[in-house]
Amino acid sequence: MHVRLLCATLVAAAACAAAASAQRETFDLVIINARIVDGTGAPARAGSLGIRKGLIARIGGVTAAQGARVIDARGEVVAPGFVDVHTHADDLAERPDAANFIRMGVTTIVAGNCGSSALDLGEALQAITDAGPAVNYATLIGHNTVRSAVMGRAQRAPTVVELQRMKSLVFKGMAEGAVGFSTGLQYIPGTYSTAHEVIELARVAANEGGIYATHMRNEGTELLAAVAESIHVGSMLRMPVQISHLKVDSPSRWGSSTAALTLIDEARKKGVDVEADQYAYTAGSSSLSIRFPSWALEGTNAEVAARLNNPDTWARVKREMAQLLAERGFTDLSWATVATYRANEAYNGLTMKAVAQAMFGRDGADDQLEAARVVMLNGGASMVYHFMTEDDVERIMRHPMVGIASDAGVVPFGSGVPHPRGLGNTVRVLGRYVRERKVISLEEAVRKMTSLPARQFRLTGRGEIRVGAAADLVIFDPAQVADVATFAAPHAYPMGISHVIVNGVSAVRGGEALGTRSGQVVRRSS
């Protein structure tokens, strides 16, 4: 009896000592009264966080008295900072504040997508480090960039020597810290490549532990063949595959997302590590050039202009453009809106139908193609394309291996009429698809924006709330969080996000960006 009493006394004393020790522990920042959604998909739980030296040092059992700074998150969710693995923020050194990402709760981004990246990644990453970015930054090495450096815009297979030079450039990019290899197979010059070329270059990245991220050859009329090609690369090389911005962009193929997702499921059952990402809108954004047949865009700008200015050649180009539109289920280009046209900013925000009317005083289908020719001859334009259906968007979002990514760059606030995804993508998921439409749960939405992409891209120490992880956090009101940016008025920051923390430093407080720049360059893990 006395022994048991003594043991109980010793246990109680040890517990008290541990509690006292915990109370003496201090933190740079303490978050109390939190509803923690940790990024793993686990149910939300009440708790507190202690942050020290940019890392999460303790979860639970933390009081306000222990923090040099304190955030009371009562009534709000605390989640890992969002990880956006499909961005075009390759110019982060010039726009290091990245306000549009920070205000959406995004704390880590991956650039170099769709086959387009810096060629000298070592130099580019050093420039970003020197600029001091607001967000954490990783990049892929891009196929189109590498191919252009070696072959220009030639529409042919590479020679043995050219292929070896491209491999060397991919290896150099990986050695300098790229997290993988990306393709943009709908764009010039990547569209000229064969599957063999893609596999040979991706093999270099696979040997270095990288991922293969692909903007596929076709996202509409040949969607299933494009998905199959993407999976084949991963199967051949035993490397992770990320299908970028999965969608069905042709009305004639709406509904085929079911078959595309089935292909992904079947591949995963066979051991292929294939995932995808999407943005939460029924419109995409790309260049106007993507509407032209690829053969017409081969070579230098002067050679392209010569084709478009030759009456016979232009007649062929226009005929093929009309045919491609018809195959996709369109009768004209009225679904295409100008986002940024530097040659005449008055056209920004106008549909191609309205542009044709402004140019020629008429707006028929043929007039719209003629307007597209004029725009291309004057430097081209970035566009917003309304070509998807809500059913496909929601079906894709429900799939457990599809993450959320914006496909946006750093948005200069007030410039042009860009796609609103660059200022609202993550919060649109939380507001529209979680709270309003109940397509997925809150915990699942957070997982899709944090641990799922972070794991696939091997961004070690990010994407989860756990002890030892980077203190990248977002705090938001689940009842109020919503996107404000629209297609007509895209320059509007979201609502409902009160705090964003990057590597333990506050980047947003009380809903306002602070201008702090505590992001880090994230290189491929060895």
PDB file of N, CA and C in Angstrom, residues 101-194:
ATOM      1  N   PHE A 101      -0.715  36.470 -53.844  1.00  0.00           N
ATOM      2  CA  PHE A 101      -0.601  35.153 -53.234  1.00  0.00           C
ATOM      3  C   PHE A 101      -0.749  35.239 -51.715  1.00  0.00           C
ATOM      4  N   ILE A 102      -0.018  36.156 -51.106  1.00  0.00           N
ATOM      5  CA  ILE A 102      -0.075  36.299 -49.655  1.00  0.00           C
ATOM      6  C   ILE A 102      -1.504  36.557 -49.181  1.00  0.00           C
ATOM      7  N   ARG A 103      -2.221  37.423 -49.872  1.00  0.00           N
ATOM      8  CA  ARG A 103      -3.588  37.764 -49.453  1.00  0.00           C
ATOM      9  C   ARG A 103      -4.557  36.593 -49.628  1.00  0.00           C
ATOM     10  N   MET A 104      -4.181  35.598 -50.442  1.00  0.00           N
ATOM     11  CA  MET A 104      -4.983  34.373 -50.574  1.00  0.00           C
ATOM     12  C   MET A 104      -4.555  33.295 -49.583  1.00  0.00           C
ATOM     13  N   GLY A 105      -3.607  33.591 -48.721  1.00  0.00           N
ATOM     14  CA  GLY A 105      -3.138  32.592 -47.765  1.00  0.00           C
ATOM     15  C   GLY A 105      -2.097  31.656 -48.310  1.00  0.00           C
ATOM     16  N   VAL A 106      -1.566  31.959 -49.506  1.00  0.00           N
ATOM     17  CA  VAL A 106      -0.539  31.115 -50.121  1.00  0.00           C
ATOM     18  C   VAL A 106       0.825  31.509 -49.561  1.00  0.00           C
ATOM     19  N   THR A 107       1.527  30.538 -49.013  1.00  0.00           N
ATOM     20  CA  THR A 107       2.839  30.814 -48.427  1.00  0.00           C
ATOM     21  C   THR A 107       3.983  30.148 -49.189  1.00  0.00           C
ATOM     22  N   THR A 108       3.674  29.185 -50.060  1.00  0.00           N
ATOM     23  CA  THR A 108       4.694  28.514 -50.858  1.00  0.00           C
ATOM     24  C   THR A 108       4.188  28.349 -52.287  1.00  0.00           C
ATOM     25  N   ILE A 109       5.025  28.689 -53.258  1.00  0.00           N
ATOM     26  CA  ILE A 109       4.635  28.558 -54.660  1.00  0.00           C
ATOM     27  C   ILE A 109       5.696  27.776 -55.423  1.00  0.00           C
ATOM     28  N   VAL A 110       5.250  27.136 -56.513  1.00  0.00           N
ATOM     29  CA  VAL A 110       6.163  26.484 -57.454  1.00  0.00           C
ATOM     30  C   VAL A 110       5.958  27.149 -58.805  1.00  0.00           C
ATOM     31  N   ALA A 111       7.047  27.613 -59.401  1.00  0.00           N
ATOM     32  CA  ALA A 111       7.015  28.243 -60.718  1.00  0.00           C
ATOM     33  C   ALA A 111       7.697  27.312 -61.729  1.00  0.00           C
ATOM     34  N   GLY A 112       7.952  27.845 -62.937  1.00  0.00           N
ATOM     35  CA  GLY A 112       8.579  27.033 -63.968  1.00  0.00           C
ATOM     36  C   GLY A 112       7.635  26.046 -64.617  1.00  0.00           C
ATOM     37  N   ASN A 113       6.341  26.307 -64.544  1.00  0.00           N
ATOM     38  CA  ASN A 113       5.341  25.389 -65.065  1.00  0.00           C
ATOM     39  C   ASN A 113       5.095  25.564 -66.559  1.00  0.00           C
ATOM     40  N   CYS A 114       4.358  24.612 -67.119  1.00  0.00           N
ATOM     41  CA  CYS A 114       3.948  24.631 -68.530  1.00  0.00           C
ATOM     42  C   CYS A 114       5.148  24.719 -69.476  1.00  0.00           C
ATOM     43  N   GLY A 115       6.280  24.168 -69.036  1.00  0.00           N
ATOM     44  CA  GLY A 115       7.457  24.146 -69.889  1.00  0.00           C
ATOM     45  C   GLY A 115       8.243  25.431 -69.938  1.00  0.00           C
ATOM     46  N   SER A 116       7.850  26.428 -69.146  1.00  0.00           N
ATOM     47  CA  SER A 116       8.492  27.741 -69.213  1.00  0.00           C
ATOM     48  C   SER A 116       9.130  28.086 -67.875  1.00  0.00           C
ATOM     49  N   SER A 117      10.431  28.269 -67.895  1.00  0.00           N
ATOM     50  CA  SER A 117      11.164  28.612 -66.681  1.00  0.00           C
ATOM     51  C   SER A 117      12.344  29.482 -67.052  1.00  0.00           C
ATOM     52  N   ALA A 118      13.070  29.931 -66.052  1.00  0.00           N
ATOM     53  CA  ALA A 118      14.371  30.542 -66.327  1.00  0.00           C
ATOM     54  C   ALA A 118      15.291  29.456 -66.870  1.00  0.00           C
ATOM     55  N   LEU A 119      16.223  29.835 -67.728  1.00  0.00           N
ATOM     56  CA  LEU A 119      17.192  28.862 -68.238  1.00  0.00           C
ATOM     57  C   LEU A 119      18.331  28.672 -67.239  1.00  0.00           C
ATOM     58  N   ASP A 120      18.826  29.768 -66.703  1.00  0.00           N
ATOM     59  CA  ASP A 120      19.880  29.711 -65.686  1.00  0.00           C
ATOM     60  C   ASP A 120      19.208  29.783 -64.318  1.00  0.00           C
ATOM     61  N   LEU A 121      18.830  28.620 -63.784  1.00  0.00           N
ATOM     62  CA  LEU A 121      18.088  28.600 -62.526  1.00  0.00           C
ATOM     63  C   LEU A 121      18.937  29.048 -61.349  1.00  0.00           C
ATOM     64  N   GLY A 122      20.213  28.750 -61.388  1.00  0.00           N
ATOM     65  CA  GLY A 122      21.074  29.194 -60.294  1.00  0.00           C
ATOM     66  C   GLY A 122      21.051  30.697 -60.148  1.00  0.00           C
ATOM     67  N   GLU A 123      21.179  31.386 -61.265  1.00  0.00           N
ATOM     68  CA  GLU A 123      21.140  32.848 -61.258  1.00  0.00           C
ATOM     69  C   GLU A 123      19.770  33.359 -60.845  1.00  0.00           C
ATOM     70  N   ALA A 124      18.702  32.728 -61.362  1.00  0.00           N
ATOM     71  CA  ALA A 124      17.345  33.172 -61.048  1.00  0.00           C
ATOM     72  C   ALA A 124      17.026  32.986 -59.570  1.00  0.00           C
ATOM     73  N   LEU A 125      17.417  31.850 -59.011  1.00  0.00           N
ATOM     74  CA  LEU A 125      17.132  31.599 -57.599  1.00  0.00           C
ATOM     75  C   LEU A 125      17.939  32.529 -56.699  1.00  0.00           C
ATOM     76  N   GLN A 126      19.150  32.859 -57.119  1.00  0.00           N
ATOM     77  CA  GLN A 126      19.936  33.806 -56.331  1.00  0.00           C
ATOM     78  C   GLN A 126      19.313  35.188 -56.355  1.00  0.00           C
ATOM     79  N   ALA A 127      18.773  35.589 -57.516  1.00  0.00           N
ATOM     80  CA  ALA A 127      18.114  36.895 -57.617  1.00  0.00           C
ATOM     81  C   ALA A 127      16.893  36.961 -56.711  1.00  0.00           C
ATOM     82  N   ILE A 128      16.153  35.866 -56.617  1.00  0.00           N
ATOM     83  CA  ILE A 128      14.981  35.836 -55.741  1.00  0.00           C
ATOM     84  C   ILE A 128      15.411  35.877 -54.281  1.00  0.00           C
ATOM     85  N   THR A 129      16.459  35.144 -53.969  1.00  0.00           N
ATOM     86  CA  THR A 129      16.987  35.188 -52.605  1.00  0.00           C
ATOM     87  C   THR A 129      17.418  36.599 -52.234  1.00  0.00           C
ATOM     88  N   ASP A 130      18.111  37.260 -53.147  1.00  0.00           N
ATOM     89  CA  ASP A 130      18.576  38.622 -52.881  1.00  0.00           C
ATOM     90  C   ASP A 130      17.410  39.597 -52.731  1.00  0.00           C
ATOM     91  N   ALA A 131      16.337  39.371 -53.492  1.00  0.00           N
ATOM     92  CA  ALA A 131      15.176  40.271 -53.417  1.00  0.00           C
ATOM     93  C   ALA A 131      14.424  40.107 -52.110  1.00  0.00           C
ATOM     94  N   GLY A 132      14.509  38.922 -51.504  1.00  0.00           N
ATOM     95  CA  GLY A 132      13.776  38.672 -50.274  1.00  0.00           C
ATOM     96  C   GLY A 132      12.300  38.493 -50.554  1.00  0.00           C
ATOM     97  N   PRO A 133      11.861  37.300 -50.972  1.00  0.00           N
ATOM     98  CA  PRO A 133      10.467  37.109 -51.368  1.00  0.00           C
ATOM     99  C   PRO A 133       9.524  37.026 -50.178  1.00  0.00           C
ATOM    100  N   ALA A 134       8.284  37.394 -50.408  1.00  0.00           N
ATOM    101  CA  ALA A 134       7.260  37.295 -49.361  1.00  0.00           C
ATOM    102  C   ALA A 134       6.800  35.865 -49.165  1.00  0.00           C
ATOM    103  N   VAL A 135       6.977  35.025 -50.191  1.00  0.00           N
ATOM    104  CA  VAL A 135       6.540  33.628 -50.131  1.00  0.00           C
ATOM    105  C   VAL A 135       7.730  32.708 -50.360  1.00  0.00           C
ATOM    106  N   ASN A 136       7.589  31.464 -49.951  1.00  0.00           N
ATOM    107  CA  ASN A 136       8.582  30.448 -50.260  1.00  0.00           C
ATOM    108  C   ASN A 136       8.462  30.091 -51.739  1.00  0.00           C
ATOM    109  N   TYR A 137       9.599  29.826 -52.370  1.00  0.00           N
ATOM    110  CA  TYR A 137       9.612  29.688 -53.830  1.00  0.00           C
ATOM    111  C   TYR A 137      10.426  28.479 -54.259  1.00  0.00           C
ATOM    112  N   ALA A 138       9.799  27.633 -55.068  1.00  0.00           N
ATOM    113  CA  ALA A 138      10.499  26.531 -55.726  1.00  0.00           C
ATOM    114  C   ALA A 138      10.199  26.615 -57.213  1.00  0.00           C
ATOM    115  N   THR A 139      10.997  25.941 -58.015  1.00  0.00           N
ATOM    116  CA  THR A 139      10.765  26.005 -59.459  1.00  0.00           C
ATOM    117  C   THR A 139      11.080  24.679 -60.122  1.00  0.00           C
ATOM    118  N   LEU A 140      10.468  24.483 -61.272  1.00  0.00           N
ATOM    119  CA  LEU A 140      10.764  23.389 -62.181  1.00  0.00           C
ATOM    120  C   LEU A 140      11.678  23.917 -63.280  1.00  0.00           C
ATOM    121  N   ILE A 141      12.308  23.017 -64.008  1.00  0.00           N
ATOM    122  CA  ILE A 141      13.043  23.404 -65.213  1.00  0.00           C
ATOM    123  C   ILE A 141      12.146  23.080 -66.406  1.00  0.00           C
ATOM    124  N   GLY A 142      11.964  24.041 -67.310  1.00  0.00           N
ATOM    125  CA  GLY A 142      10.954  23.928 -68.345  1.00  0.00           C
ATOM    126  C   GLY A 142      11.450  23.401 -69.680  1.00  0.00           C
ATOM    127  N   HIS A 143      10.702  22.489 -70.256  1.00  0.00           N
ATOM    128  CA  HIS A 143      11.023  21.883 -71.549  1.00  0.00           C
ATOM    129  C   HIS A 143      11.077  22.927 -72.659  1.00  0.00           C
ATOM    130  N   ASN A 144      10.076  23.806 -72.732  1.00  0.00           N
ATOM    131  CA  ASN A 144      10.054  24.798 -73.812  1.00  0.00           C
ATOM    132  C   ASN A 144      11.265  25.721 -73.739  1.00  0.00           C
ATOM    133  N   THR A 145      11.648  26.066 -72.525  1.00  0.00           N
ATOM    134  CA  THR A 145      12.831  26.913 -72.342  1.00  0.00           C
ATOM    135  C   THR A 145      14.081  26.206 -72.848  1.00  0.00           C
ATOM    136  N   VAL A 146      14.241  24.965 -72.472  1.00  0.00           N
ATOM    137  CA  VAL A 146      15.412  24.181 -72.863  1.00  0.00           C
ATOM    138  C   VAL A 146      15.426  23.951 -74.372  1.00  0.00           C
ATOM    139  N   ARG A 147      14.269  23.585 -74.923  1.00  0.00           N
ATOM    140  CA  ARG A 147      14.208  23.316 -76.365  1.00  0.00           C
ATOM    141  C   ARG A 147      14.492  24.586 -77.175  1.00  0.00           C
ATOM    142  N   SER A 148      13.939  25.701 -76.735  1.00  0.00           N
ATOM    143  CA  SER A 148      14.176  26.964 -77.437  1.00  0.00           C
ATOM    144  C   SER A 148      15.650  27.332 -77.428  1.00  0.00           C
ATOM    145  N   ALA A 149      16.319  27.085 -76.298  1.00  0.00           N
ATOM    146  CA  ALA A 149      17.737  27.428 -76.197  1.00  0.00           C
ATOM    147  C   ALA A 149      18.583  26.612 -77.164  1.00  0.00           C
ATOM    148  N   VAL A 150      18.163  25.396 -77.430  1.00  0.00           N
ATOM    149  CA  VAL A 150      18.958  24.495 -78.280  1.00  0.00           C
ATOM    150  C   VAL A 150      18.492  24.514 -79.729  1.00  0.00           C
ATOM    151  N   MET A 151      17.151  24.585 -79.953  1.00  0.00           N
ATOM    152  CA  MET A 151      16.606  24.396 -81.296  1.00  0.00           C
ATOM    153  C   MET A 151      15.770  25.560 -81.811  1.00  0.00           C
ATOM    154  N   GLY A 152      15.634  26.600 -81.000  1.00  0.00           N
ATOM    155  CA  GLY A 152      14.749  27.676 -81.411  1.00  0.00           C
ATOM    156  C   GLY A 152      13.316  27.171 -81.482  1.00  0.00           C
ATOM    157  N   ARG A 153      12.576  27.612 -82.496  1.00  0.00           N
ATOM    158  CA  ARG A 153      11.187  27.159 -82.651  1.00  0.00           C
ATOM    159  C   ARG A 153      11.070  26.252 -83.875  1.00  0.00           C
ATOM    160  N   ALA A 154      11.995  25.316 -83.971  1.00  0.00           N
ATOM    161  CA  ALA A 154      12.012  24.401 -85.111  1.00  0.00           C
ATOM    162  C   ALA A 154      10.991  23.287 -84.912  1.00  0.00           C
ATOM    163  N   GLN A 155      10.240  23.000 -85.974  1.00  0.00           N
ATOM    164  CA  GLN A 155       9.237  21.945 -85.931  1.00  0.00           C
ATOM    165  C   GLN A 155       9.835  20.653 -86.502  1.00  0.00           C
ATOM    166  N   ARG A 156      10.633  19.996 -85.682  1.00  0.00           N
ATOM    167  CA  ARG A 156      11.266  18.737 -86.073  1.00  0.00           C
ATOM    168  C   ARG A 156      11.808  18.064 -84.823  1.00  0.00           C
ATOM    169  N   ALA A 157      12.221  16.812 -84.998  1.00  0.00           N
ATOM    170  CA  ALA A 157      12.858  16.101 -83.895  1.00  0.00           C
ATOM    171  C   ALA A 157      14.288  16.599 -83.715  1.00  0.00           C
ATOM    172  N   PRO A 158      14.800  16.563 -82.504  1.00  0.00           N
ATOM    173  CA  PRO A 158      16.187  16.989 -82.298  1.00  0.00           C
ATOM    174  C   PRO A 158      17.164  15.959 -82.846  1.00  0.00           C
ATOM    175  N   THR A 159      18.331  16.418 -83.231  1.00  0.00           N
ATOM    176  CA  THR A 159      19.416  15.505 -83.561  1.00  0.00           C
ATOM    177  C   THR A 159      19.937  14.880 -82.272  1.00  0.00           C
ATOM    178  N   VAL A 160      20.781  13.882 -82.410  1.00  0.00           N
ATOM    179  CA  VAL A 160      21.386  13.248 -81.236  1.00  0.00           C
ATOM    180  C   VAL A 160      22.146  14.279 -80.405  1.00  0.00           C
ATOM    181  N   VAL A 161      22.876  15.133 -81.091  1.00  0.00           N
ATOM    182  CA  VAL A 161      23.661  16.158 -80.398  1.00  0.00           C
ATOM    183  C   VAL A 161      22.736  17.147 -79.692  1.00  0.00           C
ATOM    184  N   GLU A 162      21.665  17.566 -80.356  1.00  0.00           N
ATOM    185  CA  GLU A 162      20.727  18.525 -79.758  1.00  0.00           C
ATOM    186  C   GLU A 162      20.029  17.921 -78.544  1.00  0.00           C
ATOM    187  N   LEU A 163      19.641  16.673 -78.635  1.00  0.00           N
ATOM    188  CA  LEU A 163      18.995  16.018 -77.499  1.00  0.00           C
ATOM    189  C   LEU A 163      19.945  15.948 -76.314  1.00  0.00           C
ATOM    190  N   GLN A 164      21.216  15.663 -76.589  1.00  0.00           N
ATOM    191  CA  GLN A 164      22.189  15.608 -75.503  1.00  0.00           C
ATOM    192  C   GLN A 164      22.386  16.981 -74.873  1.00  0.00           C
ATOM    193  N   ARG A 165      22.381  18.013 -75.679  1.00  0.00           N
ATOM    194  CA  ARG A 165      22.503  19.372 -75.136  1.00  0.00           C
ATOM    195  C   ARG A 165      21.299  19.719 -74.262  1.00  0.00           C
ATOM    196  N   MET A 166      20.115  19.308 -74.697  1.00  0.00           N
ATOM    197  CA  MET A 166      18.922  19.556 -73.880  1.00  0.00           C
ATOM    198  C   MET A 166      19.001  18.795 -72.566  1.00  0.00           C
ATOM    199  N   LYS A 167      19.453  17.556 -72.618  1.00  0.00           N
ATOM    200  CA  LYS A 167      19.613  16.775 -71.394  1.00  0.00           C
ATOM    201  C   LYS A 167      20.576  17.469 -70.429  1.00  0.00           C
ATOM    202  N   SER A 168      21.645  18.020 -70.972  1.00  0.00           N
ATOM    203  CA  SER A 168      22.626  18.714 -70.130  1.00  0.00           C
ATOM    204  C   SER A 168      22.004  19.916 -69.438  1.00  0.00           C
ATOM    205  N   LEU A 169      21.139  20.635 -70.161  1.00  0.00           N
ATOM    206  CA  LEU A 169      20.474  21.801 -69.567  1.00  0.00           C
ATOM    207  C   LEU A 169      19.481  21.387 -68.492  1.00  0.00           C
ATOM    208  N   VAL A 170      18.772  20.279 -68.719  1.00  0.00           N
ATOM    209  CA  VAL A 170      17.856  19.786 -67.681  1.00  0.00           C
ATOM    210  C   VAL A 170      18.656  19.373 -66.450  1.00  0.00           C
ATOM    211  N   PHE A 171      19.759  18.672 -66.659  1.00  0.00           N
ATOM    212  CA  PHE A 171      20.588  18.250 -65.527  1.00  0.00           C
ATOM    213  C   PHE A 171      21.110  19.469 -64.766  1.00  0.00           C
ATOM    214  N   LYS A 172      21.563  20.480 -65.497  1.00  0.00           N
ATOM    215  CA  LYS A 172      22.057  21.697 -64.853  1.00  0.00           C
ATOM    216  C   LYS A 172      20.961  22.324 -63.996  1.00  0.00           C
ATOM    217  N   GLY A 173      19.738  22.402 -64.534  1.00  0.00           N
ATOM    218  CA  GLY A 173      18.628  22.967 -63.771  1.00  0.00           C
ATOM    219  C   GLY A 173      18.341  22.169 -62.510  1.00  0.00           C
ATOM    220  N   MET A 174      18.380  20.847 -62.625  1.00  0.00           N
ATOM    221  CA  MET A 174      18.153  20.009 -61.448  1.00  0.00           C
ATOM    222  C   MET A 174      19.271  20.195 -60.435  1.00  0.00           C
ATOM    223  N   ALA A 175      20.505  20.262 -60.914  1.00  0.00           N
ATOM    224  CA  ALA A 175      21.644  20.434 -60.003  1.00  0.00           C
ATOM    225  C   ALA A 175      21.569  21.763 -59.264  1.00  0.00           C
ATOM    226  N   GLU A 176      20.951  22.756 -59.901  1.00  0.00           N
ATOM    227  CA  GLU A 176      20.848  24.077 -59.277  1.00  0.00           C
ATOM    228  C   GLU A 176      19.622  24.207 -58.386  1.00  0.00           C
ATOM    229  N   GLY A 177      18.843  23.120 -58.268  1.00  0.00           N
ATOM    230  CA  GLY A 177      17.778  23.116 -57.271  1.00  0.00           C
ATOM    231  C   GLY A 177      16.369  22.940 -57.782  1.00  0.00           C
ATOM    232  N   ALA A 178      16.163  22.718 -59.084  1.00  0.00           N
ATOM    233  CA  ALA A 178      14.805  22.512 -59.593  1.00  0.00           C
ATOM    234  C   ALA A 178      14.172  21.294 -58.928  1.00  0.00           C
ATOM    235  N   VAL A 179      12.876  21.350 -58.692  1.00  0.00           N
ATOM    236  CA  VAL A 179      12.182  20.228 -58.060  1.00  0.00           C
ATOM    237  C   VAL A 179      11.657  19.240 -59.089  1.00  0.00           C
ATOM    238  N   GLY A 180      11.857  19.544 -60.368  1.00  0.00           N
ATOM    239  CA  GLY A 180      11.410  18.624 -61.402  1.00  0.00           C
ATOM    240  C   GLY A 180      11.448  19.259 -62.771  1.00  0.00           C
ATOM    241  N   PHE A 181      10.806  18.587 -63.719  1.00  0.00           N
ATOM    242  CA  PHE A 181      10.809  18.953 -65.130  1.00  0.00           C
ATOM    243  C   PHE A 181       9.374  19.192 -65.566  1.00  0.00           C
ATOM    244  N   SER A 182       9.145  20.286 -66.292  1.00  0.00           N
ATOM    245  CA  SER A 182       7.780  20.593 -66.734  1.00  0.00           C
ATOM    246  C   SER A 182       7.705  20.649 -68.251  1.00  0.00           C
ATOM    247  N   THR A 183       6.529  20.318 -68.770  1.00  0.00           N
ATOM    248  CA  THR A 183       6.263  20.467 -70.197  1.00  0.00           C
ATOM    249  C   THR A 183       5.018  21.311 -70.410  1.00  0.00           C
ATOM    250  N   GLY A 184       5.004  21.979 -71.559  1.00  0.00           N
ATOM    251  CA  GLY A 184       3.829  22.708 -72.024  1.00  0.00           C
ATOM    252  C   GLY A 184       3.567  22.264 -73.446  1.00  0.00           C
ATOM    253  N   LEU A 185       2.895  21.129 -73.584  1.00  0.00           N
ATOM    254  CA  LEU A 185       2.819  20.453 -74.876  1.00  0.00           C
ATOM    255  C   LEU A 185       1.742  21.019 -75.793  1.00  0.00           C
ATOM    256  N   GLN A 186       1.041  22.064 -75.356  1.00  0.00           N
ATOM    257  CA  GLN A 186       0.149  22.792 -76.256  1.00  0.00           C
ATOM    258  C   GLN A 186       0.816  24.054 -76.788  1.00  0.00           C
ATOM    259  N   TYR A 187       2.017  24.329 -76.303  1.00  0.00           N
ATOM    260  CA  TYR A 187       2.691  25.571 -76.648  1.00  0.00           C
ATOM    261  C   TYR A 187       3.887  25.316 -77.564  1.00  0.00           C
ATOM    262  N   ILE A 188       4.239  26.360 -78.292  1.00  0.00           N
ATOM    263  CA  ILE A 188       5.437  26.342 -79.112  1.00  0.00           C
ATOM    264  C   ILE A 188       6.654  26.530 -78.198  1.00  0.00           C
ATOM    265  N   PRO A 189       7.740  25.772 -78.351  1.00  0.00           N
ATOM    266  CA  PRO A 189       7.949  24.697 -79.316  1.00  0.00           C
ATOM    267  C   PRO A 189       7.685  23.306 -78.775  1.00  0.00           C
ATOM    268  N   GLY A 190       7.213  23.191 -77.521  1.00  0.00           N
ATOM    269  CA  GLY A 190       6.998  21.876 -76.931  1.00  0.00           C
ATOM    270  C   GLY A 190       6.036  21.012 -77.715  1.00  0.00           C
ATOM    271  N   THR A 191       5.073  21.654 -78.369  1.00  0.00           N
ATOM    272  CA  THR A 191       4.087  20.895 -79.137  1.00  0.00           C
ATOM    273  C   THR A 191       4.716  20.138 -80.296  1.00  0.00           C
ATOM    274  N   TYR A 192       5.922  20.557 -80.719  1.00  0.00           N
ATOM    275  CA  TYR A 192       6.608  19.881 -81.821  1.00  0.00           C
ATOM    276  C   TYR A 192       7.331  18.614 -81.366  1.00  0.00           C
ATOM    277  N   SER A 193       7.395  18.354 -80.088  1.00  0.00           N
ATOM    278  CA  SER A 193       8.168  17.230 -79.579  1.00  0.00           C
ATOM    279  C   SER A 193       7.370  15.931 -79.626  1.00  0.00           C
ATOM    280  N   THR A 194       8.086  14.825 -79.661  1.00  0.00           N
ATOM    281  CA  THR A 194       7.480  13.505 -79.572  1.00  0.00           C
ATOM    282  C   THR A 194       7.525  13.017 -78.126  1.00  0.00           C
TER     283      THR A 194
END
